[in-house]
Short mmCIF file of C-alpha atoms in Angstrom, two decimals:
data_model
loop_
_atom_site.label_atom_id
_atom_site.label_comp_id
_atom_site.label_asym_id
_atom_site.label_seq_id
_atom_site.Cartn_x
_atom_site.Cartn_y
_atom_site.Cartn_z
CA MET S 107 35.48 105.99 117.27
CA LYS S 108 37.49 103.25 115.61
CA ILE S 109 37.70 103.87 111.87
CA GLY S 110 39.00 101.73 109.04
CA ILE S 111 40.07 103.17 105.68
CA ILE S 112 40.21 100.94 102.60
CA GLY S 113 42.20 102.67 99.87
CA THR S 114 45.11 105.03 100.57
CA GLY S 115 44.98 107.30 97.53
CA ASN S 116 44.61 111.08 97.72
CA MET S 117 41.13 111.08 99.23
CA GLY S 118 41.90 108.24 101.61
CA GLN S 119 44.96 110.10 102.86
CA ALA S 120 43.02 113.37 103.10
CA ILE S 121 40.55 111.70 105.45
CA ILE S 122 43.26 109.92 107.41
CA SER S 123 45.23 113.15 107.88
CA ARG S 124 42.23 114.88 109.49
CA LEU S 125 41.33 112.06 111.88
CA LYS S 126 44.41 112.05 114.05
CA SER S 127 42.42 111.76 117.27
CA ALA S 128 40.59 108.65 116.08
CA SER S 129 41.80 105.08 116.25
CA LEU S 130 42.67 104.42 112.60
CA THR S 131 43.25 101.24 110.64
CA VAL S 132 44.32 101.38 106.99
CA PHE S 133 44.32 98.83 104.18
CA ASP S 134 45.20 98.92 100.49
CA LYS S 135 45.69 96.26 97.83
CA ASP S 136 49.15 97.82 97.46
CA ILE S 137 50.52 96.62 100.79
CA SER S 138 53.75 98.62 100.58
CA LYS S 139 51.76 101.82 100.00
CA ALA S 140 49.47 101.01 102.93
CA GLU S 141 52.53 100.45 105.11
CA ARG S 142 53.96 103.87 104.17
CA VAL S 143 50.66 105.62 104.86
CA ALA S 144 50.17 103.83 108.19
CA LYS S 145 53.66 104.87 109.27
CA LYS S 146 53.20 108.47 108.05
CA PHE S 147 49.95 108.99 109.96
CA ASP S 148 50.64 106.71 112.92
CA ALA S 149 47.78 104.40 111.95
CA VAL S 150 47.45 100.62 112.30
CA LEU S 151 47.91 98.44 109.23
CA HIS S 152 45.25 95.78 108.62
CA THR S 153 46.59 92.33 107.76
CA ARG S 154 45.02 88.88 107.58
CA ARG S 155 46.80 88.02 110.79
CA ASN S 156 45.65 90.93 112.95
CA ALA S 157 42.20 91.43 111.29
CA LYS S 158 42.12 95.01 112.55
CA LEU S 159 39.35 96.14 110.19
CA GLU S 160 36.99 93.70 111.85
CA LYS S 161 37.49 95.57 115.14
CA THR S 162 36.46 98.98 113.77
CA GLU S 163 33.07 100.73 114.08
CA VAL S 164 33.20 102.54 110.75
CA ILE S 165 34.76 101.37 107.48
CA ILE S 166 35.26 103.92 104.72
CA ILE S 167 35.76 102.63 101.17
CA CYS S 168 38.03 105.13 99.40
CA VAL S 169 38.51 103.52 96.00
CA LYS S 170 37.56 104.22 92.38
CA PRO S 171 34.30 102.72 91.05
CA ARG S 172 36.21 100.20 88.93
CA GLU S 173 37.79 98.79 92.11
CA ILE S 174 34.62 98.57 94.18
CA LYS S 175 33.69 95.01 93.20
CA ASN S 176 36.93 93.55 94.58
CA VAL S 177 36.58 95.57 97.79
CA LEU S 178 33.02 94.34 98.33
CA GLU S 179 34.09 90.74 97.81
CA PHE S 180 36.79 91.33 100.44
CA LEU S 181 34.28 92.88 102.85
CA SER S 182 31.62 90.21 102.30
CA ARG S 183 33.85 87.78 104.22
CA MET S 184 33.66 90.00 107.34
CA ASP S 185 30.95 90.38 109.96
CA LEU S 186 29.64 93.87 109.18
CA LYS S 187 26.34 93.78 111.06
CA LYS S 188 27.34 96.23 113.79
CA LYS S 189 29.39 98.50 111.53
CA THR S 190 28.72 101.61 109.48
CA LEU S 191 30.00 101.15 105.94
CA ILE S 192 30.72 104.36 104.03
CA SER S 193 31.55 104.42 100.32
CA ILE S 194 32.92 107.40 98.38
CA ALA S 195 32.98 105.52 95.06
CA ALA S 196 31.31 107.78 92.50
CA GLY S 197 28.03 106.53 91.06
CA ILE S 198 27.76 103.35 93.13
CA LYS S 199 24.30 103.16 94.72
CA THR S 200 23.62 102.08 98.30
CA ARG S 201 21.30 99.29 97.12
CA ASP S 202 24.14 97.76 95.10
CA LEU S 203 26.47 97.97 98.08
CA GLU S 204 23.81 96.33 100.26
CA LYS S 205 23.28 93.61 97.68
CA ALA S 206 26.94 92.72 98.01
CA VAL S 207 27.37 92.90 101.79
CA GLY S 208 23.88 92.20 103.12
CA ALA S 209 21.66 94.05 105.63
CA VAL S 210 24.40 96.46 106.68
CA ALA S 211 24.22 100.18 107.53
CA VAL S 212 25.54 101.77 104.33
CA ILE S 213 26.25 105.44 103.75
CA ARG S 214 27.13 106.89 100.36
CA ALA S 215 29.35 109.97 100.36
CA MET S 216 30.80 112.30 97.74
CA PRO S 217 33.69 114.45 98.99
CA ASN S 218 35.98 116.53 96.78
CA THR S 219 39.72 117.14 96.55
CA PRO S 220 39.89 120.40 98.59
CA ALA S 221 39.51 117.96 101.49
CA LEU S 222 43.31 117.72 101.22
CA LEU S 223 43.39 121.23 102.74
CA GLY S 224 40.49 120.70 105.12
CA LEU S 225 38.30 122.74 102.74
CA GLY S 226 36.31 119.88 101.24
CA MET S 227 32.61 119.72 100.48
CA THR S 228 30.93 116.37 101.10
CA ALA S 229 27.37 115.23 100.51
CA VAL S 230 26.10 112.09 102.27
CA CYS S 231 22.97 109.97 102.02
CA ALA S 232 21.78 106.90 103.90
CA GLY S 233 21.00 103.43 102.60
CA LYS S 234 18.05 101.26 103.57
CA TYR S 235 19.56 99.92 106.80
CA ALA S 236 21.36 103.06 107.99
CA GLY S 237 19.90 105.04 110.87
CA LYS S 238 20.41 108.46 112.44
CA GLU S 239 23.45 107.30 114.40
CA ASP S 240 25.12 106.04 111.23
CA LEU S 241 24.52 109.40 109.55
CA LYS S 242 25.91 111.17 112.62
CA LYS S 243 29.09 109.13 112.36
CA ALA S 244 29.44 109.96 108.66
CA VAL S 245 28.88 113.67 109.26
CA ALA S 246 31.40 113.62 112.11
CA VAL S 247 34.03 112.10 109.80
CA PHE S 248 33.49 114.37 106.80
CA SER S 249 33.13 117.52 108.89
CA LYS S 250 36.79 116.98 109.74
CA ILE S 251 37.76 117.56 106.11
CA GLY S 252 35.48 120.53 105.44
CA ASP S 253 31.73 121.08 105.21
CA CYS S 254 29.11 118.32 105.01
CA VAL S 255 25.51 118.26 103.80
CA LEU S 256 22.78 115.61 103.86
CA VAL S 257 21.01 114.89 100.57
CA LYS S 258 18.65 112.31 99.10
CA GLU S 259 20.30 109.58 97.08
CA LYS S 260 18.47 110.60 93.92
CA ASP S 261 20.53 113.81 94.02
CA MET S 262 23.95 112.16 94.41
CA ASP S 263 24.74 112.02 90.69
CA ALA S 264 24.07 115.75 90.48
CA VAL S 265 26.25 116.34 93.57
CA THR S 266 29.02 114.35 91.91
CA ALA S 267 28.73 116.51 88.79
CA VAL S 268 28.71 119.81 90.70
CA SER S 269 30.97 119.59 93.76
CA GLY S 270 32.70 116.26 93.17
CA SER S 271 33.93 117.25 89.71
CA GLY S 272 33.68 120.99 90.37
CA PRO S 273 37.30 121.63 91.36
CA ALA S 274 38.40 120.44 87.90
CA TYR S 275 36.13 123.04 86.26
CA VAL S 276 37.64 125.75 88.45
CA PHE S 277 41.18 124.59 87.65
CA LEU S 278 40.40 124.57 83.92
CA PHE S 279 38.95 128.08 84.07
CA ALA S 280 41.99 129.26 86.04
CA GLU S 281 44.35 127.58 83.57
CA GLU S 282 42.70 129.31 80.61
CA LEU S 283 42.58 132.66 82.42
CA ILE S 284 46.31 132.41 83.11
CA LYS S 285 46.96 131.65 79.44
CA ALA S 286 44.80 134.63 78.46
CA GLY S 287 46.82 136.84 80.80
CA VAL S 288 50.00 135.73 79.07
CA LYS S 289 48.47 136.51 75.67
CA ALA S 290 47.60 139.96 77.04
CA GLY S 291 51.30 140.54 77.81
CA LEU S 292 51.83 139.28 81.36
CA SER S 293 54.53 136.84 82.38
CA SER S 294 53.22 133.35 83.22
CA GLU S 295 54.34 133.79 86.84
CA THR S 296 52.55 137.11 87.28
CA SER S 297 49.42 135.89 85.53
CA ALA S 298 49.28 132.74 87.68
CA ARG S 299 49.67 134.78 90.86
CA LEU S 300 46.95 137.24 89.82
CA VAL S 301 44.52 134.45 88.91
CA GLY S 302 45.20 132.37 92.03
CA LYS S 303 44.59 135.25 94.41
CA THR S 304 41.58 136.42 92.42
CA PHE S 305 39.92 133.00 92.68
CA MET S 306 40.73 132.80 96.38
CA GLY S 307 39.33 136.26 97.04
CA ALA S 308 36.19 135.70 94.98
CA ALA S 309 35.53 132.40 96.78
CA GLY S 310 35.95 134.20 100.11
CA MET S 311 33.40 136.83 99.05
CA MET S 312 30.93 134.12 98.03
CA GLN S 313 31.22 132.47 101.44
CA GLY S 314 31.38 135.62 103.53
CA SER S 315 28.65 137.74 101.95
CA VAL S 316 24.88 137.63 102.29
CA ALA S 317 24.56 139.11 98.81
CA GLU S 318 23.40 136.94 95.91
CA LEU S 319 25.92 136.13 93.17
CA PRO S 320 24.37 138.48 90.57
CA GLU S 321 24.65 141.29 93.12
CA LEU S 322 28.30 140.47 93.83
CA ARG S 323 28.98 140.36 90.09
CA ALA S 324 27.29 143.75 89.69
CA THR S 325 29.71 145.32 92.17
CA VAL S 326 32.56 144.50 89.76
CA THR S 327 30.68 145.23 86.54
CA SER S 328 30.57 148.99 85.97
CA LYS S 329 28.31 150.12 83.13
CA GLY S 330 30.39 150.64 80.00
CA GLY S 331 33.51 149.35 81.73
CA THR S 332 36.04 146.60 81.07
CA THR S 333 34.28 143.89 83.08
CA GLU S 334 30.97 144.48 81.31
CA LYS S 335 32.71 144.09 77.97
CA ALA S 336 34.24 140.77 79.03
CA VAL S 337 31.03 139.42 80.57
CA LYS S 338 29.10 140.22 77.37
CA VAL S 339 31.59 138.08 75.40
CA LEU S 340 31.09 135.17 77.82
CA GLN S 341 27.32 135.50 77.57
CA LYS S 342 27.41 135.74 73.77
CA GLU S 343 29.50 132.56 73.62
CA ASN S 344 26.88 130.77 75.78
CA PHE S 345 29.18 130.33 78.78
CA GLY S 346 26.20 129.29 80.94
CA LYS S 347 25.04 126.67 78.46
CA ILE S 348 28.56 125.23 78.22
CA ILE S 349 28.73 124.84 82.02
CA ALA S 350 25.27 123.25 82.14
CA LYS S 351 26.19 120.85 79.35
CA ALA S 352 29.37 119.83 81.17
CA VAL S 353 27.56 119.24 84.47
CA LEU S 354 24.84 117.15 82.80
CA ALA S 355 27.51 115.06 81.04
CA ALA S 356 29.20 114.40 84.39
CA LYS S 357 25.85 113.53 85.99
CA LYS S 358 25.09 111.06 83.20
CA ARG S 359 28.51 109.43 83.61
CA SER S 360 27.99 109.12 87.38
CA ALA S 361 24.75 107.25 86.73
CA GLU S 362 26.52 104.97 84.22
CA LEU S 363 29.21 104.09 86.76
CA SER S 364 26.64 102.28 88.91
CA LYS S 365 26.57 99.57 86.27
CA SER S 366 30.25 98.78 86.84
CA ILE S 367 29.48 96.95 90.07
CA GLY S 368 27.70 94.20 88.20
CA LYS S 369 30.54 93.55 85.75
#
């Protein structure tokens, strides 16, 4: 499968790095950056002279929402009728992409940054003109950088708020837990090591166990013990409500970003 990548930032490079067996073409508005990435991953650089993107089957738009309008103007000059166009721009709806490029098979995807390690989580949904084969191509691509799930487009803003933004919530929690460890008397190095391995182990238990999360939590929370004391503080401070409020704020912002395409 011949794949074109527009945008060579972190996510673009994460995808490129996991598609070594594919025929890859890369492009970026920063030509020197695109050249470095193409050389690093043994990919082909798209230029006006060679028009390599026009010879691909799948084009993946890996840019921020604020940059999507310029990319769509660039793509509108190409013949995209036989291509699958995939966008990972947060909040940008398939209907708006189709409005810009025409009756083209469009897939909207939301990966996350653990894709850099091949541990990403991506949700994909199909636009009006995309069929089963287009979805298969998208799943094949994103399965290379981790797990992939099909969702309805109405759920994409929620996906963005949960898994797209989710790593930042985990990093913030880890950061504060490390600081708390230091306040409790640990060195910053020891606290960071303890927290890092704890998060890794807990994530492994979530993925590898058939038990529900409350049950897993109960195995750590002895009655009258230290964990119970800590959990009661989190519950008293409305930890759950804080998380829900954060996720809903992110979801709202994702919905607002769709308006940027018309500006």
